[in-house]
Amino acid sequence: MSIFQVINTSASALTAQRVRMDVISSNMANMDSTRGKLVDGEWQPYRRKIVVTQPQGDQFSSFLNKAMGSSDADGVKVTEIVEDETPFELIYDPDHPDANEEGYVAMPNVDPLKEMVDLISSTRSYEANVTAMNATKGMLMKALEIGK
Amino acid sequence: MKLFSNTINQLEQAINQSTTKQKVISNNIANVDTPNYKAQDVRFNQSFNNELQKLSANKTNNKHIDFGTTGNGFQILTKKNSNYQHNGNNVDIDQEMTEIAKNQIQYNALIDRLSSKFNSLKTVIKGGN
């Protein structure tokens, strides 16, 4: 067991939360982007993206640690970024260049309220992990004082 | 004559346990937003350790080597059958933050005790000078 493993655990969470914040920012920025993807010559609106996380622990070392009876604490990792499949909202705007024959425009499936809630939750988690990392750092520094 | 008293060994064990606890709590906090993650908890108990020491291999020859049953005195348990958040995750962030603060103070106290042990030894070696 490396003494820095605990700090690495917190660091993995900081990375994961930052990825979440990046994706949320991208969702917010593209709230009105009607040209997200070109499918068969037709523009599709931007689709909301979601970060998928899972506990880290599929490496050999974590299985070995588990078998040896010690903790399998390895932190968290981002496994994939998936697209939200909820349908697009149709808004009546006949002057829009991307409007269909009836004059409706498909808008991205981004809900700003949802994004804000996710953003705040992500920020709080980030702060909690910073606190945990500082606590660990303080403990390691204290351990260096043994015998002084 | 023993130079290092038994207290130092006990302190060492306690510091090891504190480190393990820190690791488990950090992991819980890291996974606070992971769907279906179940929080882990460390239990320290002497009786578990004692039982572990009693385990012995069934030997057909006395040259056979015994099982290595050096228990480290703690178990890591997963808290199942509870949901704290709607996504199957049961990490209670308030509880984890409290635990981490408590653990930090305990760790610092242990290190202080250990340091003063070594200081006493130093005083003896120097003959009080």
PDB file of C-alpha atoms in Angstrom:
ATOM      1  CA  MET A   1       0.000   0.000   0.000  1.00  0.00           C
ATOM      2  CA  SER A   2       1.359   3.336  -0.988  1.00  0.00           C
ATOM      3  CA  ILE A   3       0.930   6.181   1.467  1.00  0.00           C
ATOM      4  CA  PHE A   4      -0.286   8.407  -1.343  1.00  0.00           C
ATOM      5  CA  GLN A   5      -3.107   6.061  -2.319  1.00  0.00           C
ATOM      6  CA  VAL A   6      -5.577   8.018  -0.196  1.00  0.00           C
ATOM      7  CA  ILE A   7      -4.628  11.276  -1.911  1.00  0.00           C
ATOM      8  CA  ASN A   8      -4.946   9.554  -5.295  1.00  0.00           C
ATOM      9  CA  THR A   9      -8.450   8.427  -4.323  1.00  0.00           C
ATOM     10  CA  SER A  10      -9.490  12.031  -3.640  1.00  0.00           C
ATOM     11  CA  ALA A  11      -7.693  13.215  -6.782  1.00  0.00           C
ATOM     12  CA  SER A  12      -9.647  10.769  -8.950  1.00  0.00           C
ATOM     13  CA  ALA A  13     -12.857  12.260  -7.560  1.00  0.00           C
ATOM     14  CA  LEU A  14     -11.672  15.803  -8.296  1.00  0.00           C
ATOM     15  CA  THR A  15     -11.006  14.771 -11.904  1.00  0.00           C
ATOM     16  CA  ALA A  16     -14.412  13.114 -12.211  1.00  0.00           C
ATOM     17  CA  GLN A  17     -16.232  16.132 -10.781  1.00  0.00           C
ATOM     18  CA  ARG A  18     -14.338  18.459 -13.114  1.00  0.00           C
ATOM     19  CA  VAL A  19     -15.367  16.340 -16.115  1.00  0.00           C
ATOM     20  CA  ARG A  20     -18.968  16.587 -14.897  1.00  0.00           C
ATOM     21  CA  MET A  21     -18.667  20.369 -14.648  1.00  0.00           C
ATOM     22  CA  ASP A  22     -17.145  20.547 -18.159  1.00  0.00           C
ATOM     23  CA  VAL A  23     -20.010  18.519 -19.602  1.00  0.00           C
ATOM     24  CA  ILE A  24     -22.609  20.605 -17.752  1.00  0.00           C
ATOM     25  CA  SER A  25     -20.982  23.791 -19.093  1.00  0.00           C
ATOM     26  CA  SER A  26     -21.112  22.352 -22.589  1.00  0.00           C
ATOM     27  CA  ASN A  27     -24.814  21.529 -22.143  1.00  0.00           C
ATOM     28  CA  MET A  28     -25.571  25.048 -20.907  1.00  0.00           C
ATOM     29  CA  ALA A  29     -23.539  26.654 -23.706  1.00  0.00           C
ATOM     30  CA  ASN A  30     -25.417  24.650 -26.342  1.00  0.00           C
ATOM     31  CA  MET A  31     -28.875  25.239 -24.912  1.00  0.00           C
ATOM     32  CA  ASP A  32     -29.991  26.870 -28.180  1.00  0.00           C
ATOM     33  CA  SER A  33     -27.775  25.052 -30.712  1.00  0.00           C
ATOM     34  CA  THR A  34     -30.060  23.675 -33.387  1.00  0.00           C
ATOM     35  CA  ARG A  35     -27.138  22.370 -35.438  1.00  0.00           C
ATOM     36  CA  GLY A  36     -25.480  19.833 -33.203  1.00  0.00           C
ATOM     37  CA  LYS A  37     -24.940  16.948 -35.605  1.00  0.00           C
ATOM     38  CA  LEU A  38     -25.371  16.456 -39.361  1.00  0.00           C
ATOM     39  CA  VAL A  39     -27.408  13.263 -39.984  1.00  0.00           C
ATOM     40  CA  ASP A  40     -28.137  12.375 -43.658  1.00  0.00           C
ATOM     41  CA  GLY A  41     -27.811  15.999 -44.723  1.00  0.00           C
ATOM     42  CA  GLU A  42     -30.235  17.136 -41.987  1.00  0.00           C
ATOM     43  CA  TRP A  43     -29.175  19.124 -38.959  1.00  0.00           C
ATOM     44  CA  GLN A  44     -29.998  17.522 -35.604  1.00  0.00           C
ATOM     45  CA  PRO A  45     -30.143  19.725 -32.508  1.00  0.00           C
ATOM     46  CA  TYR A  46     -27.564  19.355 -29.755  1.00  0.00           C
ATOM     47  CA  ARG A  47     -28.285  16.442 -27.413  1.00  0.00           C
ATOM     48  CA  ARG A  48     -27.740  16.828 -23.671  1.00  0.00           C
ATOM     49  CA  LYS A  49     -24.726  14.818 -22.473  1.00  0.00           C
ATOM     50  CA  ILE A  50     -24.478  12.868 -19.209  1.00  0.00           C
ATOM     51  CA  VAL A  51     -21.318  11.683 -17.448  1.00  0.00           C
ATOM     52  CA  VAL A  52     -21.343   8.071 -16.225  1.00  0.00           C
ATOM     53  CA  THR A  53     -19.124   7.296 -13.248  1.00  0.00           C
ATOM     54  CA  GLN A  54     -18.301   4.077 -11.463  1.00  0.00           C
ATOM     55  CA  PRO A  55     -16.079   3.080  -8.545  1.00  0.00           C
ATOM     56  CA  GLN A  56     -12.561   2.305  -9.678  1.00  0.00           C
ATOM     57  CA  GLY A  57     -11.472  -1.212  -8.850  1.00  0.00           C
ATOM     58  CA  ASP A  58     -11.112  -3.474 -11.846  1.00  0.00           C
ATOM     59  CA  GLN A  59      -7.323  -3.480 -11.747  1.00  0.00           C
ATOM     60  CA  PHE A  60      -5.321  -6.450 -10.526  1.00  0.00           C
ATOM     61  CA  SER A  61      -3.998  -4.525  -7.520  1.00  0.00           C
ATOM     62  CA  SER A  62      -7.469  -3.888  -6.119  1.00  0.00           C
ATOM     63  CA  PHE A  63      -8.445  -7.564  -6.426  1.00  0.00           C
ATOM     64  CA  LEU A  64      -5.194  -8.497  -4.709  1.00  0.00           C
ATOM     65  CA  ASN A  65      -5.853  -6.003  -1.929  1.00  0.00           C
ATOM     66  CA  LYS A  66      -9.362  -7.364  -1.482  1.00  0.00           C
ATOM     67  CA  ALA A  67      -8.038 -10.928  -1.279  1.00  0.00           C
ATOM     68  CA  MET A  68      -5.440  -9.838   1.268  1.00  0.00           C
ATOM     69  CA  GLY A  69      -8.234  -8.437   3.420  1.00  0.00           C
ATOM     70  CA  SER A  70      -7.278  -4.806   3.129  1.00  0.00           C
ATOM     71  CA  SER A  71      -9.352  -2.000   1.715  1.00  0.00           C
ATOM     72  CA  ASP A  72     -10.116  -1.837  -1.990  1.00  0.00           C
ATOM     73  CA  ALA A  73     -10.401   1.942  -1.952  1.00  0.00           C
ATOM     74  CA  ASP A  74      -9.377   3.198  -5.368  1.00  0.00           C
ATOM     75  CA  GLY A  75     -11.615   6.178  -5.961  1.00  0.00           C
ATOM     76  CA  VAL A  76     -13.890   6.840  -8.868  1.00  0.00           C
ATOM     77  CA  LYS A  77     -13.579   7.012 -12.644  1.00  0.00           C
ATOM     78  CA  VAL A  78     -15.546   8.357 -15.556  1.00  0.00           C
ATOM     79  CA  THR A  79     -16.459   5.409 -17.781  1.00  0.00           C
ATOM     80  CA  GLU A  80     -18.365   7.143 -20.565  1.00  0.00           C
ATOM     81  CA  ILE A  81     -20.258  10.232 -21.648  1.00  0.00           C
ATOM     82  CA  VAL A  82     -23.692   9.270 -22.965  1.00  0.00           C
ATOM     83  CA  GLU A  83     -26.332  11.310 -24.744  1.00  0.00           C
ATOM     84  CA  ASP A  84     -29.711  11.975 -23.190  1.00  0.00           C
ATOM     85  CA  GLU A  85     -32.331  10.312 -25.425  1.00  0.00           C
ATOM     86  CA  THR A  86     -35.312  12.403 -24.331  1.00  0.00           C
ATOM     87  CA  PRO A  87     -37.151  13.881 -27.358  1.00  0.00           C
ATOM     88  CA  PHE A  88     -36.429  17.383 -28.644  1.00  0.00           C
ATOM     89  CA  GLU A  89     -38.874  20.135 -27.918  1.00  0.00           C
ATOM     90  CA  LEU A  90     -40.610  21.619 -30.973  1.00  0.00           C
ATOM     91  CA  ILE A  91     -40.978  25.376 -31.002  1.00  0.00           C
ATOM     92  CA  TYR A  92     -43.004  27.315 -33.594  1.00  0.00           C
ATOM     93  CA  ASP A  93     -40.647  29.701 -35.422  1.00  0.00           C
ATOM     94  CA  PRO A  94     -41.250  29.728 -39.198  1.00  0.00           C
ATOM     95  CA  ASP A  95     -38.462  32.261 -39.866  1.00  0.00           C
ATOM     96  CA  HIS A  96     -35.785  29.997 -38.429  1.00  0.00           C
ATOM     97  CA  PRO A  97     -33.495  28.493 -41.096  1.00  0.00           C
ATOM     98  CA  ASP A  98     -33.842  25.037 -39.485  1.00  0.00           C
ATOM     99  CA  ALA A  99     -37.662  25.103 -39.305  1.00  0.00           C
ATOM    100  CA  ASN A 100     -39.528  22.196 -40.914  1.00  0.00           C
ATOM    101  CA  GLU A 101     -42.408  22.486 -43.446  1.00  0.00           C
ATOM    102  CA  GLU A 102     -44.941  23.280 -40.712  1.00  0.00           C
ATOM    103  CA  GLY A 103     -42.668  25.968 -39.267  1.00  0.00           C
ATOM    104  CA  TYR A 104     -41.527  24.093 -36.157  1.00  0.00           C
ATOM    105  CA  VAL A 105     -37.909  24.012 -34.971  1.00  0.00           C
ATOM    106  CA  ALA A 106     -36.526  21.172 -32.860  1.00  0.00           C
ATOM    107  CA  MET A 107     -34.657  22.617 -29.870  1.00  0.00           C
ATOM    108  CA  PRO A 108     -31.978  20.818 -27.786  1.00  0.00           C
ATOM    109  CA  ASN A 109     -33.258  18.696 -24.871  1.00  0.00           C
ATOM    110  CA  VAL A 110     -31.289  20.741 -22.329  1.00  0.00           C
ATOM    111  CA  ASP A 111     -33.160  21.880 -19.234  1.00  0.00           C
ATOM    112  CA  PRO A 112     -31.246  24.796 -17.656  1.00  0.00           C
ATOM    113  CA  LEU A 113     -32.769  24.132 -14.215  1.00  0.00           C
ATOM    114  CA  LYS A 114     -31.587  20.541 -14.248  1.00  0.00           C
ATOM    115  CA  GLU A 115     -28.118  21.650 -15.344  1.00  0.00           C
ATOM    116  CA  MET A 116     -27.866  24.254 -12.573  1.00  0.00           C
ATOM    117  CA  VAL A 117     -28.844  21.708  -9.918  1.00  0.00           C
ATOM    118  CA  ASP A 118     -26.255  19.266 -11.274  1.00  0.00           C
ATOM    119  CA  LEU A 119     -23.641  22.017 -11.378  1.00  0.00           C
ATOM    120  CA  ILE A 120     -24.195  22.975  -7.732  1.00  0.00           C
ATOM    121  CA  SER A 121     -24.155  19.334  -6.622  1.00  0.00           C
ATOM    122  CA  SER A 122     -20.938  18.811  -8.553  1.00  0.00           C
ATOM    123  CA  THR A 123     -19.317  21.901  -6.995  1.00  0.00           C
ATOM    124  CA  ARG A 124     -20.238  20.748  -3.489  1.00  0.00           C
ATOM    125  CA  SER A 125     -18.835  17.280  -4.109  1.00  0.00           C
ATOM    126  CA  TYR A 126     -15.648  18.861  -5.434  1.00  0.00           C
ATOM    127  CA  GLU A 127     -15.333  20.932  -2.240  1.00  0.00           C
ATOM    128  CA  ALA A 128     -15.959  17.889  -0.027  1.00  0.00           C
ATOM    129  CA  ASN A 129     -13.172  16.050  -1.818  1.00  0.00           C
ATOM    130  CA  VAL A 130     -10.803  19.005  -1.419  1.00  0.00           C
ATOM    131  CA  THR A 131     -11.539  18.922   2.329  1.00  0.00           C
ATOM    132  CA  ALA A 132     -10.868  15.184   2.458  1.00  0.00           C
ATOM    133  CA  MET A 133      -7.615  15.649   0.578  1.00  0.00           C
ATOM    134  CA  ASN A 134      -6.493  18.444   2.919  1.00  0.00           C
ATOM    135  CA  ALA A 135      -7.295  16.233   5.910  1.00  0.00           C
ATOM    136  CA  THR A 136      -5.158  13.443   4.470  1.00  0.00           C
ATOM    137  CA  LYS A 137      -2.368  15.872   3.666  1.00  0.00           C
ATOM    138  CA  GLY A 138      -2.423  17.179   7.235  1.00  0.00           C
ATOM    139  CA  MET A 139      -2.185  13.641   8.568  1.00  0.00           C
ATOM    140  CA  LEU A 140       0.765  12.761   6.336  1.00  0.00           C
ATOM    141  CA  MET A 141       2.596  15.946   7.348  1.00  0.00           C
ATOM    142  CA  LYS A 142       1.914  15.111  10.981  1.00  0.00           C
ATOM    143  CA  ALA A 143       3.358  11.624  10.494  1.00  0.00           C
ATOM    144  CA  LEU A 144       6.614  13.230   9.392  1.00  0.00           C
ATOM    145  CA  GLU A 145       6.842  14.829  12.841  1.00  0.00           C
ATOM    146  CA  ILE A 146       7.199  11.470  14.612  1.00  0.00           C
ATOM    147  CA  GLY A 147      10.308  11.540  16.754  1.00  0.00           C
ATOM    148  CA  LYS A 148      10.994  15.235  16.338  1.00  0.00           C
TER     149      LYS A 148
ATOM    150  CA  MET B   1      15.288  -6.014  28.695  1.00  0.00           C
ATOM    151  CA  LYS B   2      12.872  -4.436  26.289  1.00  0.00           C
ATOM    152  CA  LEU B   3      13.900  -1.018  25.101  1.00  0.00           C
ATOM    153  CA  PHE B   4      10.627  -0.232  23.383  1.00  0.00           C
ATOM    154  CA  SER B   5       7.614  -0.706  25.582  1.00  0.00           C
ATOM    155  CA  ASN B   6       4.439  -2.374  24.418  1.00  0.00           C
ATOM    156  CA  THR B   7       2.739   1.006  24.163  1.00  0.00           C
ATOM    157  CA  ILE B   8       4.667   1.874  21.028  1.00  0.00           C
ATOM    158  CA  ASN B   9       3.385  -1.259  19.294  1.00  0.00           C
ATOM    159  CA  GLN B  10      -0.152  -0.488  20.335  1.00  0.00           C
ATOM    160  CA  LEU B  11       0.165   3.077  19.110  1.00  0.00           C
ATOM    161  CA  GLU B  12       1.515   1.788  15.818  1.00  0.00           C
ATOM    162  CA  GLN B  13      -1.481  -0.494  15.430  1.00  0.00           C
ATOM    163  CA  ALA B  14      -3.850   2.353  16.261  1.00  0.00           C
ATOM    164  CA  ILE B  15      -2.194   4.603  13.675  1.00  0.00           C
ATOM    165  CA  ASN B  16      -2.545   1.845  11.080  1.00  0.00           C
ATOM    166  CA  GLN B  17      -6.234   1.574  11.854  1.00  0.00           C
ATOM    167  CA  SER B  18      -6.656   5.320  11.607  1.00  0.00           C
ATOM    168  CA  THR B  19      -4.970   5.300   8.189  1.00  0.00           C
ATOM    169  CA  THR B  20      -7.306   2.548   6.988  1.00  0.00           C
ATOM    170  CA  LYS B  21     -10.305   4.508   8.203  1.00  0.00           C
ATOM    171  CA  GLN B  22      -9.091   7.593   6.352  1.00  0.00           C
ATOM    172  CA  LYS B  23      -8.782   5.533   3.186  1.00  0.00           C
ATOM    173  CA  VAL B  24     -12.298   4.122   3.428  1.00  0.00           C
ATOM    174  CA  ILE B  25     -13.875   7.511   4.213  1.00  0.00           C
ATOM    175  CA  SER B  26     -11.996   9.186   1.340  1.00  0.00           C
ATOM    176  CA  ASN B  27     -13.286   6.517  -1.003  1.00  0.00           C
ATOM    177  CA  ASN B  28     -16.859   7.058   0.184  1.00  0.00           C
ATOM    178  CA  ILE B  29     -16.549  10.798  -0.386  1.00  0.00           C
ATOM    179  CA  ALA B  30     -14.993  10.220  -3.811  1.00  0.00           C
ATOM    180  CA  ASN B  31     -17.991   8.096  -4.790  1.00  0.00           C
ATOM    181  CA  VAL B  32     -20.656  10.406  -3.391  1.00  0.00           C
ATOM    182  CA  ASP B  33     -22.198  10.882  -6.854  1.00  0.00           C
ATOM    183  CA  THR B  34     -21.648   7.374  -8.227  1.00  0.00           C
ATOM    184  CA  PRO B  35     -24.971   5.628  -8.866  1.00  0.00           C
ATOM    185  CA  ASN B  36     -25.526   2.396  -6.927  1.00  0.00           C
ATOM    186  CA  TYR B  37     -22.336   2.818  -4.894  1.00  0.00           C
ATOM    187  CA  LYS B  38     -22.704   1.459  -1.376  1.00  0.00           C
ATOM    188  CA  ALA B  39     -20.738   3.120   1.428  1.00  0.00           C
ATOM    189  CA  GLN B  40     -18.105   1.142   3.284  1.00  0.00           C
ATOM    190  CA  ASP B  41     -17.366   1.144   6.960  1.00  0.00           C
ATOM    191  CA  VAL B  42     -14.410  -0.114   9.014  1.00  0.00           C
ATOM    192  CA  ARG B  43     -14.983  -2.060  12.196  1.00  0.00           C
ATOM    193  CA  PHE B  44     -12.144  -2.470  14.613  1.00  0.00           C
ATOM    194  CA  ASN B  45     -12.561  -5.253  17.091  1.00  0.00           C
ATOM    195  CA  GLN B  46     -10.158  -7.200  19.155  1.00  0.00           C
ATOM    196  CA  SER B  47     -12.450 -10.236  19.343  1.00  0.00           C
ATOM    197  CA  PHE B  48     -12.382 -10.644  15.571  1.00  0.00           C
ATOM    198  CA  ASN B  49      -8.617 -10.554  15.738  1.00  0.00           C
ATOM    199  CA  ASN B  50      -8.562 -13.095  18.549  1.00  0.00           C
ATOM    200  CA  GLU B  51     -10.791 -15.474  16.596  1.00  0.00           C
ATOM    201  CA  LEU B  52      -8.536 -15.071  13.585  1.00  0.00           C
ATOM    202  CA  GLN B  53      -5.519 -16.077  15.668  1.00  0.00           C
ATOM    203  CA  LYS B  54      -7.272 -19.269  16.728  1.00  0.00           C
ATOM    204  CA  LEU B  55      -7.635 -20.456  13.136  1.00  0.00           C
ATOM    205  CA  SER B  56      -5.107 -23.149  12.448  1.00  0.00           C
ATOM    206  CA  ALA B  57      -4.436 -25.413   9.529  1.00  0.00           C
ATOM    207  CA  ASN B  58      -5.237 -29.104   9.795  1.00  0.00           C
ATOM    208  CA  LYS B  59      -1.752 -30.547   9.538  1.00  0.00           C
ATOM    209  CA  THR B  60      -0.979 -34.153   8.623  1.00  0.00           C
ATOM    210  CA  ASN B  61       2.734 -33.622   9.083  1.00  0.00           C
ATOM    211  CA  ASN B  62       4.351 -31.351  11.606  1.00  0.00           C
ATOM    212  CA  LYS B  63       6.670 -29.986   8.937  1.00  0.00           C
ATOM    213  CA  HIS B  64       3.668 -28.400   7.216  1.00  0.00           C
ATOM    214  CA  ILE B  65       3.590 -24.650   7.428  1.00  0.00           C
ATOM    215  CA  ASP B  66       0.768 -22.989   9.337  1.00  0.00           C
ATOM    216  CA  PHE B  67      -1.685 -20.623   7.705  1.00  0.00           C
ATOM    217  CA  GLY B  68      -0.567 -17.060   7.859  1.00  0.00           C
ATOM    218  CA  THR B  69      -3.361 -15.675  10.032  1.00  0.00           C
ATOM    219  CA  THR B  70      -1.988 -12.380  11.116  1.00  0.00           C
ATOM    220  CA  GLY B  71      -5.192 -10.410  11.393  1.00  0.00           C
ATOM    221  CA  ASN B  72      -4.889  -6.669  11.145  1.00  0.00           C
ATOM    222  CA  GLY B  73      -7.742  -6.201  13.594  1.00  0.00           C
ATOM    223  CA  PHE B  74     -10.319  -4.669  11.318  1.00  0.00           C
ATOM    224  CA  GLN B  75     -13.053  -5.624   8.907  1.00  0.00           C
ATOM    225  CA  ILE B  76     -14.283  -3.565   5.993  1.00  0.00           C
ATOM    226  CA  LEU B  77     -18.040  -3.834   5.716  1.00  0.00           C
ATOM    227  CA  THR B  78     -20.358  -2.572   3.022  1.00  0.00           C
ATOM    228  CA  LYS B  79     -23.517  -0.865   4.206  1.00  0.00           C
ATOM    229  CA  LYS B  80     -26.211  -2.582   2.182  1.00  0.00           C
ATOM    230  CA  ASN B  81     -30.003  -2.356   2.065  1.00  0.00           C
ATOM    231  CA  SER B  82     -30.219   1.394   2.394  1.00  0.00           C
ATOM    232  CA  ASN B  83     -30.632   4.269  -0.003  1.00  0.00           C
ATOM    233  CA  TYR B  84     -29.706   7.765   1.024  1.00  0.00           C
ATOM    234  CA  GLN B  85     -30.028   9.259  -2.435  1.00  0.00           C
ATOM    235  CA  HIS B  86     -32.489   8.463  -5.202  1.00  0.00           C
ATOM    236  CA  ASN B  87     -29.848   6.822  -7.398  1.00  0.00           C
ATOM    237  CA  GLY B  88     -29.148   3.809  -5.197  1.00  0.00           C
ATOM    238  CA  ASN B  89     -26.194   5.512  -3.518  1.00  0.00           C
ATOM    239  CA  ASN B  90     -26.156   5.442   0.280  1.00  0.00           C
ATOM    240  CA  VAL B  91     -23.271   7.799   1.108  1.00  0.00           C
ATOM    241  CA  ASP B  92     -24.341  10.267   3.803  1.00  0.00           C
ATOM    242  CA  ILE B  93     -21.945  13.150   3.124  1.00  0.00           C
ATOM    243  CA  ASP B  94     -22.570  14.848   6.495  1.00  0.00           C
ATOM    244  CA  GLN B  95     -21.721  11.683   8.346  1.00  0.00           C
ATOM    245  CA  GLU B  96     -18.600  11.088   6.249  1.00  0.00           C
ATOM    246  CA  MET B  97     -17.327  14.646   6.781  1.00  0.00           C
ATOM    247  CA  THR B  98     -17.860  14.289  10.542  1.00  0.00           C
ATOM    248  CA  GLU B  99     -16.023  10.976  10.530  1.00  0.00           C
ATOM    249  CA  ILE B 100     -13.090  12.440   8.615  1.00  0.00           C
ATOM    250  CA  ALA B 101     -12.779  15.314  11.119  1.00  0.00           C
ATOM    251  CA  LYS B 102     -12.907  12.905  14.055  1.00  0.00           C
ATOM    252  CA  ASN B 103     -10.390  10.594  12.464  1.00  0.00           C
ATOM    253  CA  GLN B 104      -7.979  13.457  11.800  1.00  0.00           C
ATOM    254  CA  ILE B 105      -8.039  14.549  15.448  1.00  0.00           C
ATOM    255  CA  GLN B 106      -7.590  10.983  16.631  1.00  0.00           C
ATOM    256  CA  TYR B 107      -4.650  10.490  14.277  1.00  0.00           C
ATOM    257  CA  ASN B 108      -2.973  13.700  15.452  1.00  0.00           C
ATOM    258  CA  ALA B 109      -3.455  12.678  19.074  1.00  0.00           C
ATOM    259  CA  LEU B 110      -1.885   9.274  18.407  1.00  0.00           C
ATOM    260  CA  ILE B 111       1.104  10.825  16.646  1.00  0.00           C
ATOM    261  CA  ASP B 112       1.548  13.217  19.587  1.00  0.00           C
ATOM    262  CA  ARG B 113       1.567  10.305  22.041  1.00  0.00           C
ATOM    263  CA  LEU B 114       4.045   8.386  19.908  1.00  0.00           C
ATOM    264  CA  SER B 115       6.337  11.401  19.606  1.00  0.00           C
ATOM    265  CA  SER B 116       6.314  11.974  23.354  1.00  0.00           C
ATOM    266  CA  LYS B 117       7.219   8.308  23.849  1.00  0.00           C
ATOM    267  CA  PHE B 118      10.315   8.801  21.723  1.00  0.00           C
ATOM    268  CA  ASN B 119      11.074  12.052  23.531  1.00  0.00           C
ATOM    269  CA  SER B 120      11.006  10.225  26.867  1.00  0.00           C
ATOM    270  CA  LEU B 121      13.460   7.684  25.484  1.00  0.00           C
ATOM    271  CA  LYS B 122      15.670  10.512  24.281  1.00  0.00           C
ATOM    272  CA  THR B 123      15.620  12.079  27.735  1.00  0.00           C
ATOM    273  CA  VAL B 124      16.660   8.776  29.296  1.00  0.00           C
ATOM    274  CA  ILE B 125      19.441   8.211  26.777  1.00  0.00           C
ATOM    275  CA  LYS B 126      20.844  11.675  27.384  1.00  0.00           C
ATOM    276  CA  GLY B 127      20.636  11.114  31.126  1.00  0.00           C
ATOM    277  CA  GLY B 128      18.324  14.042  31.645  1.00  0.00           C
ATOM    278  CA  ASN B 129      20.534  16.534  29.846  1.00  0.00           C
TER     279      ASN B 129
END
